[in-house]
Short mmCIF file of C-alpha atoms and ligand atoms in Angstrom, two decimals:
data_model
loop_
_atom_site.label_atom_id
_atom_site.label_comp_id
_atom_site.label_asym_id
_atom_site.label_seq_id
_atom_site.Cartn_x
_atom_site.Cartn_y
_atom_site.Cartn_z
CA UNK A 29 0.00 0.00 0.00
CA UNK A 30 1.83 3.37 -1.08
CA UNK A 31 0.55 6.34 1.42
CA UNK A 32 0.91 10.01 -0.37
CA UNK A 33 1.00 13.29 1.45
CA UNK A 34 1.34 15.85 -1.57
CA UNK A 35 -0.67 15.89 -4.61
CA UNK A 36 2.57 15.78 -6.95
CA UNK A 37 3.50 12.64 -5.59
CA UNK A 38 -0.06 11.22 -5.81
CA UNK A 39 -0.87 12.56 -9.21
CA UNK A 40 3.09 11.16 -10.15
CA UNK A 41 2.43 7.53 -8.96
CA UNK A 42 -1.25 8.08 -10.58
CA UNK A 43 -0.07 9.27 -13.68
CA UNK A 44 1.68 5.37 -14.59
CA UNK A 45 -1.58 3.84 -14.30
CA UNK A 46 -4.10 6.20 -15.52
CA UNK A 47 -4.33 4.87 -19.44
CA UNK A 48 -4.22 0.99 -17.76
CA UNK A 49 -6.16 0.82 -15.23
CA UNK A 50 -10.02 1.84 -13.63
CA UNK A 51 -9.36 3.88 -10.55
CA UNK A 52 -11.81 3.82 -7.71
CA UNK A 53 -12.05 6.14 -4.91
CA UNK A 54 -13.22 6.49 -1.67
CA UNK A 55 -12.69 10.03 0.02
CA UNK A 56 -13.28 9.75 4.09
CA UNK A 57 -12.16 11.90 7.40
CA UNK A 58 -10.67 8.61 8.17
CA UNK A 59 -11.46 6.85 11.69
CA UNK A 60 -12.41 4.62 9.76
CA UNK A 61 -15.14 1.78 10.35
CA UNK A 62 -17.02 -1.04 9.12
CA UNK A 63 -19.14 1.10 6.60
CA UNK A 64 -16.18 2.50 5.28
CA UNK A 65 -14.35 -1.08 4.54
CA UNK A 66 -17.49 -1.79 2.88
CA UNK A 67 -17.05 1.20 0.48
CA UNK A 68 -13.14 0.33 -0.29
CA UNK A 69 -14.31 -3.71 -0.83
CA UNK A 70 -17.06 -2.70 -3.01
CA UNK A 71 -14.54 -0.29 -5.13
CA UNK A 72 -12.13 -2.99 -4.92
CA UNK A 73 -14.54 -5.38 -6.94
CA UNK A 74 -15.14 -2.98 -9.59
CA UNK A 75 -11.97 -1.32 -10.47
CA UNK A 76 -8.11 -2.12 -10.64
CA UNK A 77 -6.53 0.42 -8.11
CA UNK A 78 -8.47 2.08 -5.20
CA UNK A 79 -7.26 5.22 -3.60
CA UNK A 80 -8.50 6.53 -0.32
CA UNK A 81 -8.65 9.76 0.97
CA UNK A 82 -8.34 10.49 4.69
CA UNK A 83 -8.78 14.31 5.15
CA UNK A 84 -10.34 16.47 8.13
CA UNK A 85 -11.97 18.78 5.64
CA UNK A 86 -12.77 22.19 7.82
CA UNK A 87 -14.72 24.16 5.75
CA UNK A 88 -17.65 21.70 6.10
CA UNK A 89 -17.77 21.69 9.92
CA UNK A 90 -20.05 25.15 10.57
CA UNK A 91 -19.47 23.97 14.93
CA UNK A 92 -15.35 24.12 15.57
CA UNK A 93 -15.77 22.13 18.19
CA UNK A 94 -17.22 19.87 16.81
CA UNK A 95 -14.15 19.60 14.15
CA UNK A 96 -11.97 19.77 17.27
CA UNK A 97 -13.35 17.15 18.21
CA UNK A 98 -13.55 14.53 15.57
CA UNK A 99 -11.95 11.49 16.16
CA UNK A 100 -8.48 11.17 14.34
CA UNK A 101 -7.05 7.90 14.58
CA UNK A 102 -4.18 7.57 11.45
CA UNK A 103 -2.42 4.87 12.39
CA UNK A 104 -5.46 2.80 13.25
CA UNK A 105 -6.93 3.67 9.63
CA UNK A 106 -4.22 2.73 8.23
CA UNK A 107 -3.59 -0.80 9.52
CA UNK A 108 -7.22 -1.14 8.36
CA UNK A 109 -7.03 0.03 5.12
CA UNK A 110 -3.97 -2.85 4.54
CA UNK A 111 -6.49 -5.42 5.54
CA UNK A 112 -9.16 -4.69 2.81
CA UNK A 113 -5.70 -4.28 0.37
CA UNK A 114 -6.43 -0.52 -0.07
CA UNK A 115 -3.87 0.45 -2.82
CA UNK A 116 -2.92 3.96 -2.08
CA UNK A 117 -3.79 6.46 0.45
CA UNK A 118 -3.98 9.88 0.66
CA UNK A 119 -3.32 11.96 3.56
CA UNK A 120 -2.61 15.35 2.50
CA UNK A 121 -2.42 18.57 5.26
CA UNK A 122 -4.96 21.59 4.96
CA UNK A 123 -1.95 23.28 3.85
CA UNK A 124 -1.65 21.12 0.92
CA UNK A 125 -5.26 21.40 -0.38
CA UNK A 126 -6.19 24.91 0.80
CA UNK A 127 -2.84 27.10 0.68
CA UNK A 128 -3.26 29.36 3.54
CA UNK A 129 -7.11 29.98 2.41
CA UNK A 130 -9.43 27.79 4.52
CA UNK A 131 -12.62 29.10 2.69
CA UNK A 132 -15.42 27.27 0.26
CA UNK A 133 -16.11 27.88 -2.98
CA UNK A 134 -20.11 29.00 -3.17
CA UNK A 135 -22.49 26.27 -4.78
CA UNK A 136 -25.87 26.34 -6.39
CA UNK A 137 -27.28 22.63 -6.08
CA UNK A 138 -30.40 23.53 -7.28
CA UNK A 139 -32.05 24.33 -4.15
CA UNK A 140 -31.12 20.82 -2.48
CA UNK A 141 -28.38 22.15 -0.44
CA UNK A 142 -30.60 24.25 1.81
CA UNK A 143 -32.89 21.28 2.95
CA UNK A 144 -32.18 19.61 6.05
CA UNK A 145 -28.69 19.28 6.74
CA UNK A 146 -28.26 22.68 4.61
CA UNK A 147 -30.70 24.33 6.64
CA UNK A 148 -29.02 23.57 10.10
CA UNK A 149 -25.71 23.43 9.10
CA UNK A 150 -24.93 26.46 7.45
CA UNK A 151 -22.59 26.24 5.07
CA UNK A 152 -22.24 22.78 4.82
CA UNK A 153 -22.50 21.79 1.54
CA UNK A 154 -20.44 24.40 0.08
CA UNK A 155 -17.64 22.77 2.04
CA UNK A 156 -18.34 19.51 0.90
CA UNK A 157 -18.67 20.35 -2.52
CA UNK A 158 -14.96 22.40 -2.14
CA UNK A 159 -13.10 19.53 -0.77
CA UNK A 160 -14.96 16.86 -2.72
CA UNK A 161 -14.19 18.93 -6.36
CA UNK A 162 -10.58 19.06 -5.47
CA UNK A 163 -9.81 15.58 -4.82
CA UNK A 164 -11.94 14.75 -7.58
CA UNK A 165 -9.40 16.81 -9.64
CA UNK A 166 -6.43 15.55 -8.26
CA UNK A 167 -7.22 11.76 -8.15
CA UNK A 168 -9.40 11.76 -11.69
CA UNK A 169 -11.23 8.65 -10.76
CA UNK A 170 -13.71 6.89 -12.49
CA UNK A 171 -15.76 5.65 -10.05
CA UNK A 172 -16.38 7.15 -5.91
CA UNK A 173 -18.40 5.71 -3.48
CA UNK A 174 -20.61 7.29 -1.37
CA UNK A 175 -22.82 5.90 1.95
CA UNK A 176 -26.51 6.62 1.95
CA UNK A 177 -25.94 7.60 5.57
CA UNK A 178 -25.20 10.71 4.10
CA UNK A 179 -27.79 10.21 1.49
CA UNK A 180 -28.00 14.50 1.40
CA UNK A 181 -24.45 14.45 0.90
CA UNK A 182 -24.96 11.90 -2.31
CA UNK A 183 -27.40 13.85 -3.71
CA UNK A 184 -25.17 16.94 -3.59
CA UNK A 185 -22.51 14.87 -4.59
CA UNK A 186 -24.77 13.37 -7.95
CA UNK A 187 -25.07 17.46 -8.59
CA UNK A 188 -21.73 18.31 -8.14
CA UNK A 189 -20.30 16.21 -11.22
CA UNK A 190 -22.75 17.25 -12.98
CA UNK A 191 -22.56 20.91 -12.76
CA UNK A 192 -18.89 20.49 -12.93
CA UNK A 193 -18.87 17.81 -15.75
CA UNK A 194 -16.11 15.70 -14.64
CA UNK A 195 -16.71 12.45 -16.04
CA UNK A 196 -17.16 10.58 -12.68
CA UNK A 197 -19.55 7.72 -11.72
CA UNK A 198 -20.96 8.12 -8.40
CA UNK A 199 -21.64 5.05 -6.90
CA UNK A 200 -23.79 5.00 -3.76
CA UNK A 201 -23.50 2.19 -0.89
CA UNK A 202 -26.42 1.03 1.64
CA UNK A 203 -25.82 2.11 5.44
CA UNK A 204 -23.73 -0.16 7.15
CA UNK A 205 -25.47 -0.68 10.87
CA UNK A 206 -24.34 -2.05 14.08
CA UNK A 207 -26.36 -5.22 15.13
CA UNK A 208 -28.53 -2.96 17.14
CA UNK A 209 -29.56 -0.84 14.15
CA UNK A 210 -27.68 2.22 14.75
CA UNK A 211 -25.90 3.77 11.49
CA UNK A 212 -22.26 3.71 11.26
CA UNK A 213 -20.40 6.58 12.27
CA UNK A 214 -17.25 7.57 13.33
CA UNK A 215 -18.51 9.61 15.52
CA UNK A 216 -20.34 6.63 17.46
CA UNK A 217 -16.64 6.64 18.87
CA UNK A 218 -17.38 9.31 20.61
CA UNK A 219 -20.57 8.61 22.65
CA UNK A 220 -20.61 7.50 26.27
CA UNK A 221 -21.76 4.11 27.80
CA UNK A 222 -25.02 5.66 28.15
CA UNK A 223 -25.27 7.60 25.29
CA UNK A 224 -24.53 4.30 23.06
CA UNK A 225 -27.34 2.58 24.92
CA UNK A 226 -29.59 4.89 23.79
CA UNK A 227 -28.72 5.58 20.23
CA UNK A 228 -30.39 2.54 18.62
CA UNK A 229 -33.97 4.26 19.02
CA UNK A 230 -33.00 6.50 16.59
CA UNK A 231 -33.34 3.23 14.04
CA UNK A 232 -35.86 1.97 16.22
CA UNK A 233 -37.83 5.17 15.47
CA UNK A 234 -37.19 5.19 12.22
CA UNK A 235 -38.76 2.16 10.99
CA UNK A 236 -42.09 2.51 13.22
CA UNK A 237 -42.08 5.52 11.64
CA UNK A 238 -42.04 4.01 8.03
CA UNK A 239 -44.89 1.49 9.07
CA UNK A 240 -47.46 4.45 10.44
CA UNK A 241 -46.62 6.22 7.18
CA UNK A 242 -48.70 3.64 5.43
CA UNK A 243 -51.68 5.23 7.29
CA UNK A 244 -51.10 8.90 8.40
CA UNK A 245 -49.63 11.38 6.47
CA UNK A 246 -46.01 13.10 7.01
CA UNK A 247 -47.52 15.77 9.65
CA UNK A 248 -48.62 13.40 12.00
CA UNK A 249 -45.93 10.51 11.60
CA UNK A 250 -43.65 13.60 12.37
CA UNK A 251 -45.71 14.99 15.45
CA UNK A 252 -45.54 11.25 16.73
CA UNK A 253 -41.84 11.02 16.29
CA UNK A 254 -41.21 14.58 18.04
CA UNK A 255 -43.34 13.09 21.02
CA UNK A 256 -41.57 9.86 21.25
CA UNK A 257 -37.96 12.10 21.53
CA UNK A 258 -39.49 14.39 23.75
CA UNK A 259 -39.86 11.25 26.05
CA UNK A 260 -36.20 10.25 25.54
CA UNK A 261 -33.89 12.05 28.75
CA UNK A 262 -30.84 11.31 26.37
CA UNK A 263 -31.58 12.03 22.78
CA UNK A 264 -32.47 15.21 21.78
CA UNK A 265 -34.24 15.08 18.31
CA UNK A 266 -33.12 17.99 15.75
CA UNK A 267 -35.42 17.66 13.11
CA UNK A 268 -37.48 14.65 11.57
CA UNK A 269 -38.57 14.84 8.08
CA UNK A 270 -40.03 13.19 5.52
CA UNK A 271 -39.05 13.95 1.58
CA UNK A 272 -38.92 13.42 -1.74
CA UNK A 273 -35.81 11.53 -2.54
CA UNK A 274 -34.75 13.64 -5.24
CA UNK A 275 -35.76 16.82 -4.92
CA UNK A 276 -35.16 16.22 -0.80
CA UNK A 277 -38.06 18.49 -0.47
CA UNK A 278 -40.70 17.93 2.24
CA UNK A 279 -43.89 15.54 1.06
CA UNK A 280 -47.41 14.82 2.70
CA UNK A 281 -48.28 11.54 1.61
CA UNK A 282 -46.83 8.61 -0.98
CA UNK A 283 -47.83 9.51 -4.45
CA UNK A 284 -46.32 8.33 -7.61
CA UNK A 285 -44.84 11.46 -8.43
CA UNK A 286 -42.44 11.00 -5.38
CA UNK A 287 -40.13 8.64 -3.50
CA UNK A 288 -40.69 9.18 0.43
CA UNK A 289 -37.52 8.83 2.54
CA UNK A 290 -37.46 9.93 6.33
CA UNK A 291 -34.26 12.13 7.51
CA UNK A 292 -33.13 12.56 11.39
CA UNK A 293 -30.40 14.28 12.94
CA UNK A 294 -30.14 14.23 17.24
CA UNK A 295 -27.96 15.39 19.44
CA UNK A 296 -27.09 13.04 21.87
CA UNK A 297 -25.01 15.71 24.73
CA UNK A 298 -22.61 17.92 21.91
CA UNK A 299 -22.65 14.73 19.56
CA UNK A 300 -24.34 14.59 16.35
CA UNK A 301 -26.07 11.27 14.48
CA UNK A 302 -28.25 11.31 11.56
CA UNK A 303 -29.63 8.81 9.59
CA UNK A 304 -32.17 7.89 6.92
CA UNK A 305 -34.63 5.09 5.84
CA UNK A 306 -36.77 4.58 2.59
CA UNK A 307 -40.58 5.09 3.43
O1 LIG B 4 -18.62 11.83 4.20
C1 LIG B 4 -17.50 12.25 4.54
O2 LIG B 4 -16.74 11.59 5.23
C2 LIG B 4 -17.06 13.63 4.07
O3 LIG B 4 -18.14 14.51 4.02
C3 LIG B 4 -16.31 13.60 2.72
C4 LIG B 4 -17.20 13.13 1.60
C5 LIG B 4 -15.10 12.70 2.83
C6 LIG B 4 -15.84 15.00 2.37
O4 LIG B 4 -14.99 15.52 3.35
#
């Protein structure tokens, strides 16, 4: 496994296999986890070389504690990458991708970037999209992988070769769970005993949800989800919403015109889980 730092020396050791060989890549803020072996497998299967990223990207955390706080584990990630024969890392500095300018580049999505996450994470997604175009430039892969965890984030994603036209297929990957249901995150690593205990009813929640959205409409699957987290003394429910799966904008009932999917983000104390589930 060959582990870059710089972009010349990526792009160098790149460059030799480019015209041979079908590059997959799967960018990550490392502390890595099951979900994310299951991206670098999959892109393993379907392509000859598979780079991974493992970057702390700043300009999409709007919280800097939060960014302080993210788990960074490098050595660990590394040792796991070997095991799923990961054929090159990347592990470049902020210096290295941002110069000494630690700003976005400003986005239009289409609208989809001020749903949900957009909406309470301000500035978000023109972060994502920033760091996401530049490795995309620098590694030229043909195919990256994506978890629906971050099913926003896909969508974005989906947009942002688009408007940009690289010629990049975006390949998206089912949420990896823990055998209690919850989502996998890396930062699960960071919740207490008690908080851990308590994060599978976020799943839990989830799916009841999907069955009573057979019979009542979004408004009052969503007032009965706000109740049930009102109840909870450890999670603290940000927003609930059901929506269109392409457009990401709110819906009322099934139709044929749309694809219902139900988003969640909670706090559990300063810690931040979301996760998704097709209605
Ligand atoms: O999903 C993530 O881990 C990050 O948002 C990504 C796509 C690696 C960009 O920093």
């Amino acid at each position: 496994m060959n582990i870059f730092k710089t972009k010349k020396a990526l792009q160098t050791h790149l460059d030799t296999y480019k015209q041979t060989h079908r590059i997959g890549f799967v960018p990550t803020m490392g502390a890595l986890h099951k979900g994310h072996l299951s991206l670098i497998k999959k892109a393993k299967e379907e392509n000859d070389l598979v780079v991974v990223s493992i970057f702390v990207n700043p300009t999409q955390f709007d919280n800097q504690e939060d960014l302080i706080k993210y788990p960074k584990t490098l050595q660990k990630d590394i040792d796991l990458l070997k095991t799923v024969n990961c054929d090159v890392v990347f592990t470049p500095d902020v210096s290295e991708i941002y110069n000494n300018q630690i700003v976005s580049e400003s986005f239009n999505f289409g609208g989809i970037e001020n749903e949900m996450e957009g909406k309470f994470r301000k500035g978000h997604f023109d972060g994502v999209g920033t760091i996401v175009k530049r490795l995309f430039e620098i590694v030229q892969p043909h195919k990256a992988y994506f978890g629906e965890k971050d099913f926003q984030q896909l969508q974005i994603i989906k947009k942002l070769v688009e408007i940009t036209n690289l010629p990049i297929e975006i390949i998206p990957c089912a949420i990896f769970r823990e055998d209690d249901g919850l989502a996998m995150s890396s930062r699960n690593t960071r919740l207490t005993k008690e908080q851990r205990e308590a994060a599978p009813f976020i799943y839990k929640t989830l799916k009841k949800a999907k069955k009573k959205f057979g019979i009542k409409n979004a408004e009052k699957v969503t007032k009965w989800v706000q109740k049930k987290f009102k109840k909870n003394p450890v999670l603290e429910l940000e927003y609930f919403v059901i929506a269109d799966e392409h457009s990401l904008k709110q819906i009322d009932k099934k139709d044929k015109n749309n694809q219902p999917r139900a988003f969640i983000a909670v706090y559990a104390g300063d810690i931040r889980l979301i996760d998704n589930l097709a209605m």
